[in-house]
Each structure stands twice: as C-alpha cells, then as structure tokens.
mmCIF file of C-alpha atoms in Angstrom:
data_model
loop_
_atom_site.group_PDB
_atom_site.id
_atom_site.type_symbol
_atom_site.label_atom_id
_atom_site.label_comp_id
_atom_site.label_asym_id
_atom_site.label_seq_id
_atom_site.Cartn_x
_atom_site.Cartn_y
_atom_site.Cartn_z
ATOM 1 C CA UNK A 1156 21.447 48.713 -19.590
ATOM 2 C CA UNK A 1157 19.769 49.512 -15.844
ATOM 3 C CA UNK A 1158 18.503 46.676 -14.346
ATOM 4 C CA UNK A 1159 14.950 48.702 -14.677
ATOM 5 C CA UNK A 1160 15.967 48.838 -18.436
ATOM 6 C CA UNK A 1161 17.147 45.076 -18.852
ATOM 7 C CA UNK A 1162 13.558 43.800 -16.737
ATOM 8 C CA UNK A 1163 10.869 45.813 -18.801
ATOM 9 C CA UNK A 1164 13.096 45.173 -22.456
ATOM 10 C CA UNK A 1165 13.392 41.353 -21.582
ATOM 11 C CA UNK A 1166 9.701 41.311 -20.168
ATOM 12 C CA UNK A 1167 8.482 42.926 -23.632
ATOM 13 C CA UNK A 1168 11.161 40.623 -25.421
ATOM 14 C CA UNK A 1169 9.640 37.177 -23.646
ATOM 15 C CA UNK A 1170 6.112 38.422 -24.766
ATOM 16 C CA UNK A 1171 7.340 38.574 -28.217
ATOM 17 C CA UNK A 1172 8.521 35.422 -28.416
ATOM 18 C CA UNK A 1173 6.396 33.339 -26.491
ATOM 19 C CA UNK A 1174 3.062 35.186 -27.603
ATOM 20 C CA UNK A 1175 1.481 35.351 -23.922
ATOM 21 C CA UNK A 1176 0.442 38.998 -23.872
ATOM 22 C CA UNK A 1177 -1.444 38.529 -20.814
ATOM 23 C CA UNK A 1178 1.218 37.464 -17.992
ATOM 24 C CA UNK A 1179 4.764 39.223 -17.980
ATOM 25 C CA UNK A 1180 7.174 36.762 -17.444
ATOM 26 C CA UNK A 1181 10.817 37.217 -16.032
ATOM 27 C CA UNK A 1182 13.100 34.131 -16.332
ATOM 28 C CA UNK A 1183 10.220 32.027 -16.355
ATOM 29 C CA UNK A 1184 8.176 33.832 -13.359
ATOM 30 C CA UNK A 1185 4.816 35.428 -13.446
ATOM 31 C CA UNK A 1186 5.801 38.944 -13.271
ATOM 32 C CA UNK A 1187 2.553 40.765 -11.695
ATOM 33 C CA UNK A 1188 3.851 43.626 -10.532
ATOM 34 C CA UNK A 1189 3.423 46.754 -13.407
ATOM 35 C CA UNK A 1190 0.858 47.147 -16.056
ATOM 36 C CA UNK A 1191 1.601 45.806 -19.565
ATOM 37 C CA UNK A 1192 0.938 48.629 -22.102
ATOM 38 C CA UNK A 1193 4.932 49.788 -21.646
ATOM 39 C CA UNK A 1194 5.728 45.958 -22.337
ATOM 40 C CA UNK A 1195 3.309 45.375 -25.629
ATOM 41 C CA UNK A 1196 4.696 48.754 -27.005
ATOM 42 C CA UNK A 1197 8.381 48.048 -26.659
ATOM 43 C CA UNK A 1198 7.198 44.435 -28.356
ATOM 44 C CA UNK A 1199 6.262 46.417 -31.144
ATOM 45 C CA UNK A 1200 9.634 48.174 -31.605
ATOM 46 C CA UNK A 1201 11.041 45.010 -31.267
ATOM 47 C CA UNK A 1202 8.845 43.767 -33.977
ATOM 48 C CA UNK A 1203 9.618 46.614 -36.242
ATOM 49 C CA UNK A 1204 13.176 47.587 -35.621
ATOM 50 C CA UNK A 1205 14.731 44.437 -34.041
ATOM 51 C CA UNK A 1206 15.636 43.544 -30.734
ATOM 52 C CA UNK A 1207 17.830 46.144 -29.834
ATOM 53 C CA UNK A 1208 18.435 48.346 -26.836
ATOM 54 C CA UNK A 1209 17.772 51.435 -28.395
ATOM 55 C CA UNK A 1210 14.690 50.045 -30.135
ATOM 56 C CA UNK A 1211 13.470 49.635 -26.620
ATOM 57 C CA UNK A 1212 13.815 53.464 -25.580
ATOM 58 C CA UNK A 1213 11.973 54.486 -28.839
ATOM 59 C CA UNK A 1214 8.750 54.976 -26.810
ATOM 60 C CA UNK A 1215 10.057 56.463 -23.846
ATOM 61 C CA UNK A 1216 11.709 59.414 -26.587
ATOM 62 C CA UNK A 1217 8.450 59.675 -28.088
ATOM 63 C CA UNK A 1218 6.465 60.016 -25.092
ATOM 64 C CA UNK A 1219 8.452 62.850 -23.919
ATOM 65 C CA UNK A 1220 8.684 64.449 -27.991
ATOM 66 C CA UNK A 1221 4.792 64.089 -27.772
ATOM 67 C CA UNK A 1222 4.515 65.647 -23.913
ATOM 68 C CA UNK A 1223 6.393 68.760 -25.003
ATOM 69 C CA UNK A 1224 4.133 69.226 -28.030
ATOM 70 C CA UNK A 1225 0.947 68.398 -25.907
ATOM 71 C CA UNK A 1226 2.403 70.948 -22.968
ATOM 72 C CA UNK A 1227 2.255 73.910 -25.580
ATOM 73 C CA UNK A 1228 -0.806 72.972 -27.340
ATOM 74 C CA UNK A 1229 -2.700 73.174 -24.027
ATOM 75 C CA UNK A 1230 -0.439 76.227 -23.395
ATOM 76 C CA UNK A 1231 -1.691 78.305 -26.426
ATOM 77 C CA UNK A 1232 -4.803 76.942 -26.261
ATOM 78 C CA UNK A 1233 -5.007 78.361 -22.463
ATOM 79 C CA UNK A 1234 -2.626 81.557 -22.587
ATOM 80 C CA UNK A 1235 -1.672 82.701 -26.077
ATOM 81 C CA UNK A 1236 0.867 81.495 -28.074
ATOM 82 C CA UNK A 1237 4.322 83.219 -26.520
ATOM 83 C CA UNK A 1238 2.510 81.375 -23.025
ATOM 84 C CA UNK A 1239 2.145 77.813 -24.794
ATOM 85 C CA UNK A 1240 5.587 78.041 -26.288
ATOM 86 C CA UNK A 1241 7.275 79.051 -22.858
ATOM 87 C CA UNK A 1242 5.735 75.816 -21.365
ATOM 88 C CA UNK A 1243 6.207 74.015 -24.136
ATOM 89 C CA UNK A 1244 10.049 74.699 -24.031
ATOM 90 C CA UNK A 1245 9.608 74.495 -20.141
ATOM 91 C CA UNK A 1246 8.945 70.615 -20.186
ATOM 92 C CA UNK A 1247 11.159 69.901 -22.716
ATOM 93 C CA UNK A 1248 14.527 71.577 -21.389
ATOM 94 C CA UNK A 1249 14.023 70.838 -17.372
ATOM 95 C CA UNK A 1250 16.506 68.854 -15.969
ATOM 96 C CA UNK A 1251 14.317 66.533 -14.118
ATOM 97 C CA UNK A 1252 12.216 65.323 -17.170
ATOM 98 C CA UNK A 1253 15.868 64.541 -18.961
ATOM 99 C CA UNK A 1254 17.189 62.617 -15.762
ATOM 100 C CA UNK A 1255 14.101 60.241 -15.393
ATOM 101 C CA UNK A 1256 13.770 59.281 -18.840
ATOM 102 C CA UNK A 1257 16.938 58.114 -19.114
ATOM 103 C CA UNK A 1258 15.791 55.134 -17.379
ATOM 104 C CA UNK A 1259 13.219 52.420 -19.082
ATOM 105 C CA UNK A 1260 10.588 53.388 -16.902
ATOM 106 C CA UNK A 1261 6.515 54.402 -18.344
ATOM 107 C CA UNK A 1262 6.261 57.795 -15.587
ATOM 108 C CA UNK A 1263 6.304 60.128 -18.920
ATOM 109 C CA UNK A 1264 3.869 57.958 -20.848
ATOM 110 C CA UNK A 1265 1.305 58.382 -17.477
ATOM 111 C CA UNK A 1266 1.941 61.902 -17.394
ATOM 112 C CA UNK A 1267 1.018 62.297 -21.318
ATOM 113 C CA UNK A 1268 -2.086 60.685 -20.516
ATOM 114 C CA UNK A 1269 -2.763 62.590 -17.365
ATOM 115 C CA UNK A 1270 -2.175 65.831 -19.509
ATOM 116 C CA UNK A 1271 -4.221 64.637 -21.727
ATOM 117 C CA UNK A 1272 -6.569 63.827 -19.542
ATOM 118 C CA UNK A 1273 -6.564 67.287 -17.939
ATOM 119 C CA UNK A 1274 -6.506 69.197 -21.366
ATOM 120 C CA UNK A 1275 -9.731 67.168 -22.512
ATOM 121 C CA UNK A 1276 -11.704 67.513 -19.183
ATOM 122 C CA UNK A 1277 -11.540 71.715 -19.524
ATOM 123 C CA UNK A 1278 -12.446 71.438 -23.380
ATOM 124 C CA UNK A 1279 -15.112 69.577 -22.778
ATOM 125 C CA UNK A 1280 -16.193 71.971 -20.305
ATOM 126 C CA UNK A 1281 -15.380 74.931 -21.773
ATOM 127 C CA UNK A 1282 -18.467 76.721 -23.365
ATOM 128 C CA UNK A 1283 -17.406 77.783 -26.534
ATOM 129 C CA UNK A 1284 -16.427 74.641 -27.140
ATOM 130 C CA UNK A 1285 -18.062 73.247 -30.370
ATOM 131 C CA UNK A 1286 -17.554 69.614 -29.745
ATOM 132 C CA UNK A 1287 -17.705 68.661 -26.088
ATOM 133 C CA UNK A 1288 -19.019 65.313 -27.060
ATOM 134 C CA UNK A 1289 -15.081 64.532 -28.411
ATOM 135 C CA UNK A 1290 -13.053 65.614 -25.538
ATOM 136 C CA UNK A 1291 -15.055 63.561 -23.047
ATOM 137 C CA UNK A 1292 -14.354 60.757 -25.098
ATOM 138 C CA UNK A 1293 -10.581 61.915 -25.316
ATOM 139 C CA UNK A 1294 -10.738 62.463 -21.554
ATOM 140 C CA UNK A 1295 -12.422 58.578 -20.940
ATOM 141 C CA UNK A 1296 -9.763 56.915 -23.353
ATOM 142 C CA UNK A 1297 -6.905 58.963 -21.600
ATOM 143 C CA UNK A 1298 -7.937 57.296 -18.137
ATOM 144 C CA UNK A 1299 -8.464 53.738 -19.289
ATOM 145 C CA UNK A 1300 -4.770 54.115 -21.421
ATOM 146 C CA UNK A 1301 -3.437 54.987 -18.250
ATOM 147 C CA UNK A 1302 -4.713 52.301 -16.411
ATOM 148 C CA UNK A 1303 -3.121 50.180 -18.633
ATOM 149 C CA UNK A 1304 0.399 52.055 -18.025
ATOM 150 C CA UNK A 1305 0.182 52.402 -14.173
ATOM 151 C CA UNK A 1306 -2.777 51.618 -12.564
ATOM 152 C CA UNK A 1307 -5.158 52.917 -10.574
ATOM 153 C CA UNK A 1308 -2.897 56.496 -10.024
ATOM 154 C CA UNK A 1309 -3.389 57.145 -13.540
ATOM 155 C CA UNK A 1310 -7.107 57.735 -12.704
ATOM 156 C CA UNK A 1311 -6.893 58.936 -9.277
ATOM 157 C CA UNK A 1312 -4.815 61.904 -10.194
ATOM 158 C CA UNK A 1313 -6.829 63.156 -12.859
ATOM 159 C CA UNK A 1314 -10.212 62.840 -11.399
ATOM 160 C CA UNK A 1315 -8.807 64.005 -8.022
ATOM 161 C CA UNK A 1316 -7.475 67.122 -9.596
ATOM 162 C CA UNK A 1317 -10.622 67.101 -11.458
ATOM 163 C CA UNK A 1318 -13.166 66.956 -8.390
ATOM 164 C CA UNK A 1319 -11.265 69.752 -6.818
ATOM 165 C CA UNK A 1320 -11.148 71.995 -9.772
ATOM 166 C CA UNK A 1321 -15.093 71.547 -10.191
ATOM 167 C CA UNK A 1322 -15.298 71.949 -6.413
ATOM 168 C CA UNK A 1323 -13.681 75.023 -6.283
ATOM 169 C CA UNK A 1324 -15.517 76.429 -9.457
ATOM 170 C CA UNK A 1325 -18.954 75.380 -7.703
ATOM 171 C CA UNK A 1326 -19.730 73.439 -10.784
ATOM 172 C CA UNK A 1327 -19.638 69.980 -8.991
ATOM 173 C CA UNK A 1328 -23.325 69.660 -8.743
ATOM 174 C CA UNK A 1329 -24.769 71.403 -11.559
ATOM 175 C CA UNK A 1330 -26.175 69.497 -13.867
ATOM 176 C CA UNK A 1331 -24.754 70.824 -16.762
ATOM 177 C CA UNK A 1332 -21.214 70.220 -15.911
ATOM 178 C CA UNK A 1333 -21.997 65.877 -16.112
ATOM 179 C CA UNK A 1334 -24.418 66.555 -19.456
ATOM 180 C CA UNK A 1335 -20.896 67.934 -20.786
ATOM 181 C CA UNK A 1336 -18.665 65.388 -18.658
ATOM 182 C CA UNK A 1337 -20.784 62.420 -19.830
ATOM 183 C CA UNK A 1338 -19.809 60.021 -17.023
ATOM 184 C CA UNK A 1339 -21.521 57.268 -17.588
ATOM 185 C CA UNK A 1340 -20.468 56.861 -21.340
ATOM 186 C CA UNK A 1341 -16.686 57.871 -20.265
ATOM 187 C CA UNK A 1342 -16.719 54.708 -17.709
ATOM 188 C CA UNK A 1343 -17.487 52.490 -20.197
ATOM 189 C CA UNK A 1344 -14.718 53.781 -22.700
ATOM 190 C CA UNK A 1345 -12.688 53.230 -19.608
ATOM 191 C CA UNK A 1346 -14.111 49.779 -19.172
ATOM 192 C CA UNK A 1347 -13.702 48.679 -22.880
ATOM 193 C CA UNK A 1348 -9.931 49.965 -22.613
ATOM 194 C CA UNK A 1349 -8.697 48.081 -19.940
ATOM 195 C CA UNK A 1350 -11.087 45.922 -18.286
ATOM 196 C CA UNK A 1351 -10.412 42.365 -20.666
ATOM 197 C CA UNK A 1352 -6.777 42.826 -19.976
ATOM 198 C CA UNK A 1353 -7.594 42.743 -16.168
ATOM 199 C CA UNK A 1354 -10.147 40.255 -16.305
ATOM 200 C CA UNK A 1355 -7.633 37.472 -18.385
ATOM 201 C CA UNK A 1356 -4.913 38.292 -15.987
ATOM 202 C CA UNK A 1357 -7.112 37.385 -13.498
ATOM 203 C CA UNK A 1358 -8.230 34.365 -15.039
ATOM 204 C CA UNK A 1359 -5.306 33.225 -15.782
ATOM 205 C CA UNK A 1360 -3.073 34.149 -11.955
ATOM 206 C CA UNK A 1361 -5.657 32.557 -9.599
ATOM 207 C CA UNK A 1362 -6.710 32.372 -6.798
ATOM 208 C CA UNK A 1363 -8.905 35.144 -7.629
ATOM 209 C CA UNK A 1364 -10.642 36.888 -4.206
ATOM 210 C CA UNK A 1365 -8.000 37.760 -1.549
ATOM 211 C CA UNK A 1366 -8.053 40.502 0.795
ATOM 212 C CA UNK A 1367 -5.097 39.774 3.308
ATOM 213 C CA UNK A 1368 -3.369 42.956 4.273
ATOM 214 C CA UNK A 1369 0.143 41.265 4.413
ATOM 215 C CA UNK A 1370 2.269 39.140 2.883
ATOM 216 C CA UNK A 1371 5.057 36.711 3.822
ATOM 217 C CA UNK A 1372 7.432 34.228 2.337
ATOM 218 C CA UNK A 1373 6.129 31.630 1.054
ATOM 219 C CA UNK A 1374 2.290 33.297 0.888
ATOM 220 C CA UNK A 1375 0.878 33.698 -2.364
ATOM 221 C CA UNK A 1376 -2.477 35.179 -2.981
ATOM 222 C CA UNK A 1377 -3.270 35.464 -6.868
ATOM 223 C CA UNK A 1378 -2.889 38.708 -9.250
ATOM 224 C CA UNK A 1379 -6.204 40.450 -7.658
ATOM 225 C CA UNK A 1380 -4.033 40.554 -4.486
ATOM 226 C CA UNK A 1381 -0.304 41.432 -5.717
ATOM 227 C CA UNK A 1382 -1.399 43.916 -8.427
ATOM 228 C CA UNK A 1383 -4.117 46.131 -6.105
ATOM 229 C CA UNK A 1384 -3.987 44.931 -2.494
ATOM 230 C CA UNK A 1385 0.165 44.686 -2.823
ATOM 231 C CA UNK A 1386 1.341 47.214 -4.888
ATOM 232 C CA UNK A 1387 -1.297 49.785 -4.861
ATOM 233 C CA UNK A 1388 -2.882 49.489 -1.149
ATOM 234 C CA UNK A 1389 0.099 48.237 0.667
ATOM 235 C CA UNK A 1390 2.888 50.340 -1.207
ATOM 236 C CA UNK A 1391 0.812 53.186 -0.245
ATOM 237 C CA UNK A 1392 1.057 52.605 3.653
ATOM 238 C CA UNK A 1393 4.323 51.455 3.296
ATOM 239 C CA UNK A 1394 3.659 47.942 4.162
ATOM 240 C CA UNK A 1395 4.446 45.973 0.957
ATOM 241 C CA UNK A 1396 6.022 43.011 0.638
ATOM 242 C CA UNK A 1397 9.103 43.002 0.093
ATOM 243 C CA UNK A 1398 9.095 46.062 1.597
ATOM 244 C CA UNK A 1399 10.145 48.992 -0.482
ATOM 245 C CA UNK A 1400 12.721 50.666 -1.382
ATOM 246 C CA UNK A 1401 14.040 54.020 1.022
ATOM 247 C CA UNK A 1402 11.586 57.162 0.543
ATOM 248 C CA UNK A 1403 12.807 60.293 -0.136
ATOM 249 C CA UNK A 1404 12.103 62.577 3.188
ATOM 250 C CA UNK A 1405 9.272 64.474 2.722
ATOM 251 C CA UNK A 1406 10.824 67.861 2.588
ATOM 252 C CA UNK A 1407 13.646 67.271 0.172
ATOM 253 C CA UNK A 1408 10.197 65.994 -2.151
ATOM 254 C CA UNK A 1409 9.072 69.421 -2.228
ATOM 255 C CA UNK A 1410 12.025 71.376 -2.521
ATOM 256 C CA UNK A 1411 13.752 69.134 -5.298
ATOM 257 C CA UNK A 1412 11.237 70.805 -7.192
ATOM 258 C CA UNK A 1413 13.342 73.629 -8.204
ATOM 259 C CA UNK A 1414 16.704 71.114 -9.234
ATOM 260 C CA UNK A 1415 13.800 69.175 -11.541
ATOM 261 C CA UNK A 1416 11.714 72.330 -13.603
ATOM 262 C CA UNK A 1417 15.372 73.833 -13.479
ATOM 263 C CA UNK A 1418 16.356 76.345 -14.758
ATOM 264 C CA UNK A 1419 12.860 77.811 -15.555
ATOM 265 C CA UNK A 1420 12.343 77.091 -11.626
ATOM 266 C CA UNK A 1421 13.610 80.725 -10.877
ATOM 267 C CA UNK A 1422 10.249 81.938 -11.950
ATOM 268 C CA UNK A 1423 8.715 79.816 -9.174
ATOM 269 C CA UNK A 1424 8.119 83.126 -7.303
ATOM 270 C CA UNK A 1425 6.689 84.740 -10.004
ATOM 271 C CA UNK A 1426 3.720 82.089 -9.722
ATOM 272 C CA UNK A 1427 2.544 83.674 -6.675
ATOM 273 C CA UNK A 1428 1.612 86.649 -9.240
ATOM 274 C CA UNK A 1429 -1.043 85.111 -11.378
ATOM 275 C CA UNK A 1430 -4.649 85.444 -10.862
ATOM 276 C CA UNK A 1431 -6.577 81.836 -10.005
ATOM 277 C CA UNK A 1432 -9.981 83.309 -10.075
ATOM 278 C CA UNK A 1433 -11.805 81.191 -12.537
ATOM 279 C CA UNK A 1434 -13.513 84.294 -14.866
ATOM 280 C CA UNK A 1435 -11.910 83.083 -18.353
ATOM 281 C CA UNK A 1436 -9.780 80.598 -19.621
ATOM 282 C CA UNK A 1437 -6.729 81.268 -18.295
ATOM 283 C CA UNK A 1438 -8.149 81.829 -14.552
ATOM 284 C CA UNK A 1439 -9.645 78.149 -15.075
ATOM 285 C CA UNK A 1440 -6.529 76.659 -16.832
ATOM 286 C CA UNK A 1441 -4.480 78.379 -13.780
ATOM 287 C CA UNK A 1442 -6.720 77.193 -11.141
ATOM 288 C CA UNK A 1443 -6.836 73.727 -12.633
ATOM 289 C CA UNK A 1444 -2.867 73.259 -13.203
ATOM 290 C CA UNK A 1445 -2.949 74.387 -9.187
ATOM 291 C CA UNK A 1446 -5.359 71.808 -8.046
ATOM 292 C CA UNK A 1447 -3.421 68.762 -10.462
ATOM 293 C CA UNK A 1448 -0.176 69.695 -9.172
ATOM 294 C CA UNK A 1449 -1.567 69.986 -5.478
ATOM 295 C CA UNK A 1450 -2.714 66.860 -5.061
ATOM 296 C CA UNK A 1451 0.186 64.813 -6.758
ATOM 297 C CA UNK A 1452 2.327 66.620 -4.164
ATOM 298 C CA UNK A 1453 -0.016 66.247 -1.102
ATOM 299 C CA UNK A 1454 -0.972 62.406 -1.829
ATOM 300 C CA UNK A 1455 2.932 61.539 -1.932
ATOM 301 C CA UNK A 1456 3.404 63.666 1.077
ATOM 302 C CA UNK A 1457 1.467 60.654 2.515
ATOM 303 C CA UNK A 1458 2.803 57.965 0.965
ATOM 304 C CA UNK A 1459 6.343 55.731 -0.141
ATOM 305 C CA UNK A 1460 7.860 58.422 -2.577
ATOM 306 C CA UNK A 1461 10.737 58.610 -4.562
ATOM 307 C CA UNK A 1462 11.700 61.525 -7.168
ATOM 308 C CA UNK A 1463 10.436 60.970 -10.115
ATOM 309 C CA UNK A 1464 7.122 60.000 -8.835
ATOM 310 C CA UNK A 1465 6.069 63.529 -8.886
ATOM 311 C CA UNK A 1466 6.434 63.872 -12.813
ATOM 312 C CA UNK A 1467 2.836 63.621 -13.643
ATOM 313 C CA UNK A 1468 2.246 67.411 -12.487
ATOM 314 C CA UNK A 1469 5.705 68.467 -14.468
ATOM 315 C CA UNK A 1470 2.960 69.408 -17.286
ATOM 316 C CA UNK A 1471 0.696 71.730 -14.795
ATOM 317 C CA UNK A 1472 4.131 73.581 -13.248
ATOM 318 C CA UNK A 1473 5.842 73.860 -16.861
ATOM 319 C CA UNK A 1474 2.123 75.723 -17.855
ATOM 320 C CA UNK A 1475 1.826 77.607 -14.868
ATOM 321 C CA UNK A 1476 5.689 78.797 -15.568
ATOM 322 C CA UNK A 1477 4.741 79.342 -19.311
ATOM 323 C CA UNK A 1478 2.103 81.881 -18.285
ATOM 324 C CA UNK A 1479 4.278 83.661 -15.541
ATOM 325 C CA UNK A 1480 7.265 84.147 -18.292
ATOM 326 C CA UNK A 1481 4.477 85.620 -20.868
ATOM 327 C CA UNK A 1482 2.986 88.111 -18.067
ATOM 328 C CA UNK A 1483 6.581 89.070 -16.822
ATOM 329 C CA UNK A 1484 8.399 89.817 -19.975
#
C-alpha cells in the first residue's frame, strides 16, 4: 500500500480496536491533522468485511460510483437527458478522477458533498421547485458532512461559489432567496453534524485557546491550533509546520486541466459557446458550474497546491462539458 494508504487504513484500524473515535492515533501519537469521517467509514468496512486492504478502498470506489451517478442526475436535471449522461460519463472516464483515487485519500468523498451541495442549493432555489424546504436541508447536511471529511474547504467552496452565483444573479439581497435558503435552520444542521466531534477533540487535545502564527520543534499548542491555525491558516500561506510539501507552479495547475477531464477536455473550447445568462435552468446551472469551478481554481492560485486538489470542481467542468457535447452534436 502508499504510505497515504497504510496511515488512513491503520488510523481507521487503531480506532477499531481501541474504540477512541475521537483522537486518530498513529503508532501511539495523537494524529490531529485530517478530519475523521474517512477514518470511522473505513472502520466500518473493517467491521463488516475484515481488515483487509481492499476493504479499505471500498469507500473511496463508492464515492466515485456515487459522484458519477450524482454528476448526471444534476446533468438531466439541468440539461436534458443526452446532457446529464455526457457528464455523467465525463466524470467517470477522465483520467484525472482514475489517477487520484487510486490513492487512500477522501478528495472524491468532498467533492460528492460539494456536488451535492451545489445541486441542492439551485433546487432549493429553483421556483418550480415543490419542496424547497428538503434541499436546504440536503444542502445544510452536505456542508456539515464535509466538514467532517476536510474541513473548513468543504464549506468555503460551496458557499463561495454560492455567494457569487447569487451575486451575479442579483438575488443576494432579496429576501426571498434566504426564505428559500433557510440559513439559520441550515447552520444548525451544520452544527448538529459536526460540532460534538469538534468540541470532544477539543476537550480531549488541550490546551484549548492558541493563536500563535508559527510553530517550532518542540512547541505544541493543542488541536484548536494544529487542526485550524496549522493546517488550514498556515498551509494556506505556506507557512506550516513542517513545512509542506513542493507546490505545483501555478501555471502547470491550470493547464493540467486538460491531461485530468481528458479526453472529453477537447471540448474545452467548445465551452466558450454556451450561453451563462441566467434566464432558465440551464443559463443558471451554467453560470453556477462557472462560478464553483472559478473559485476552486482562483483560491489555489493563491495558495500551497498540488494536483488533485482541484477535484472538487471536476463535477462543474464534467457538466459544463456534458452540455457543450449535447449542443454540438
């Protein structure tokens, strides 16, 4: 196995067997670094099929089984039918979402739940929708799942890509777009989701309140500080400690591109084609899938990147290429 692999299976493994769902632990160290939901669900594969290595990529190939199907729901739901199954088959064949999931690492869990998330935020919006009550819901649990698989990205792309989208629709301060929205009720979905898990890791990693923007040998500030201030805040500007790992240069980000949504990247040009005026569903799905995967790319334009941290707007691209391929025969 990777050493990515062994870390997360034997993290998920130790959990099992010690019954400390709270605090990963690697060879007998607190392990502070990642969220736990990818840890307690390979624990349950364990529990049902056995320790085994490929029990622990069962819910990395169901993720991505589950992406693919969720990819040409929204699709269909946005486009038509020959449009949803285009993207559908777009996210499923590309080489990059086949590459990175080879590895035992939750990106294609986050982007599920970031689809989701996006999916769920235009139903609820969308006026002929009969139940906007549900998909507000849907869109609340999506965030505080993801919080639970990566952090605080898994709500700062969707409600990123979300402000701009309502921005650019001038429905960002119309009342009716938060009666739909519910915001208040969606936070505390959020809250219920993942707030106890923070709170007992917390609890149980003191010292509790540290806001030192560095770290050093020897200097040890609590799980507050490593999981946010460390490896959210500090990763960010580059400035973690250890320090990270080489970034990809900034360029080569953008352009892989085509090698990953390969080879249903030669309709990248054809994007340029498609309306983004927001006067039906498709205009809003468009303009949407353009403001998710714009941000993603701009925020790691600014920040320690490597390739496959791009994969949460695979699922906007692989719709905008679905509708491009149904428009151009």
């Amino acid at each position: 196995m990777d050493d990515v692999d062994a870390i997360q299976a034997q993290i998920a493994r130790n959990m099992l067997g010690s019954g400390d769902w709270v605090t990963a632990r690697l060879d007998h160290v607190a392990y502070l670094e990642k969220a736990p939901l990818v840890y307690w669900i390979i624990a349950v594969a364990f529990k049902v099929f056995g320790v085994h290595d490929w029990a622990a990529r069962i819910p990395i190939a169901l993720s991505v089984m589950a992406l693919a199907w969720l990819t040409a729901a929204f699709g269909t739901w946005a486009f038509g039918r020959r449009a949803g199954l285009y993207a559908g088959l777009s996210i499923a064949t590309c080489i990059g979402l086949f590459l990175f999931t080879r590895i035992l690492i939750p990106d294609v869990m986050l982007t599920l739940t970031i689809a989701l998330a996006m999916w769920a935020f235009l139903r609820a919006l969308d006026e002929e929708e009969r139940h906007p009550r549900w998909w507000a819901f849907l869109l609340a649990a999506s965030l505080g799942t993801g919080l639970l698989l990566k952090s605080l990205i898994a709500l700062a792309f969707p409600v990123a890509a979300a402000v701009i989208y309502l921005f650019l629709t001038k429905q960002f301060f119309l009342r009716r777009t938060w009666q739909r929205l519910r915001p208040v009720g969606g936070l505390l979905v959020v809250l219920v989701i993942a707030a106890p898990w923070h709170i007992l890791a917390t609890l149980r990693n003191p010292p509790y309140f540290s806001f030192a923007l560095h770290g050093g040998p020897g200097q040890y500030h609590g799980f507050l500080w490593f999981y946010f201030i460390n490896e959210q805040v500090l990763r960010f500007l580059n400035l973690r400690y250890p320090r990270d790992y080489n970034t990809v240069p900034r360029l080569w980000f953008w352009l892989l591109h085509f090698a990953w949504l390969f080879p249903w990247s030669v309709y990248f040009p054809a994007l340029g084609k498609l309306s983004y005026q927001p006067l039906d569903r498709a205009g809003r799905t468009r303009l949407l899938a353009l403001s998710w995967t714009g941000f993603i790319l701009v925020f790691f334009t600014f920040s320690t990147t490597q390739e496959y941290y791009s994969m949460p707007c695979y699922p906007a691209l692989a719709l905008l290429l679905g509708a491009a391929m149904a428009m151009g025969g």
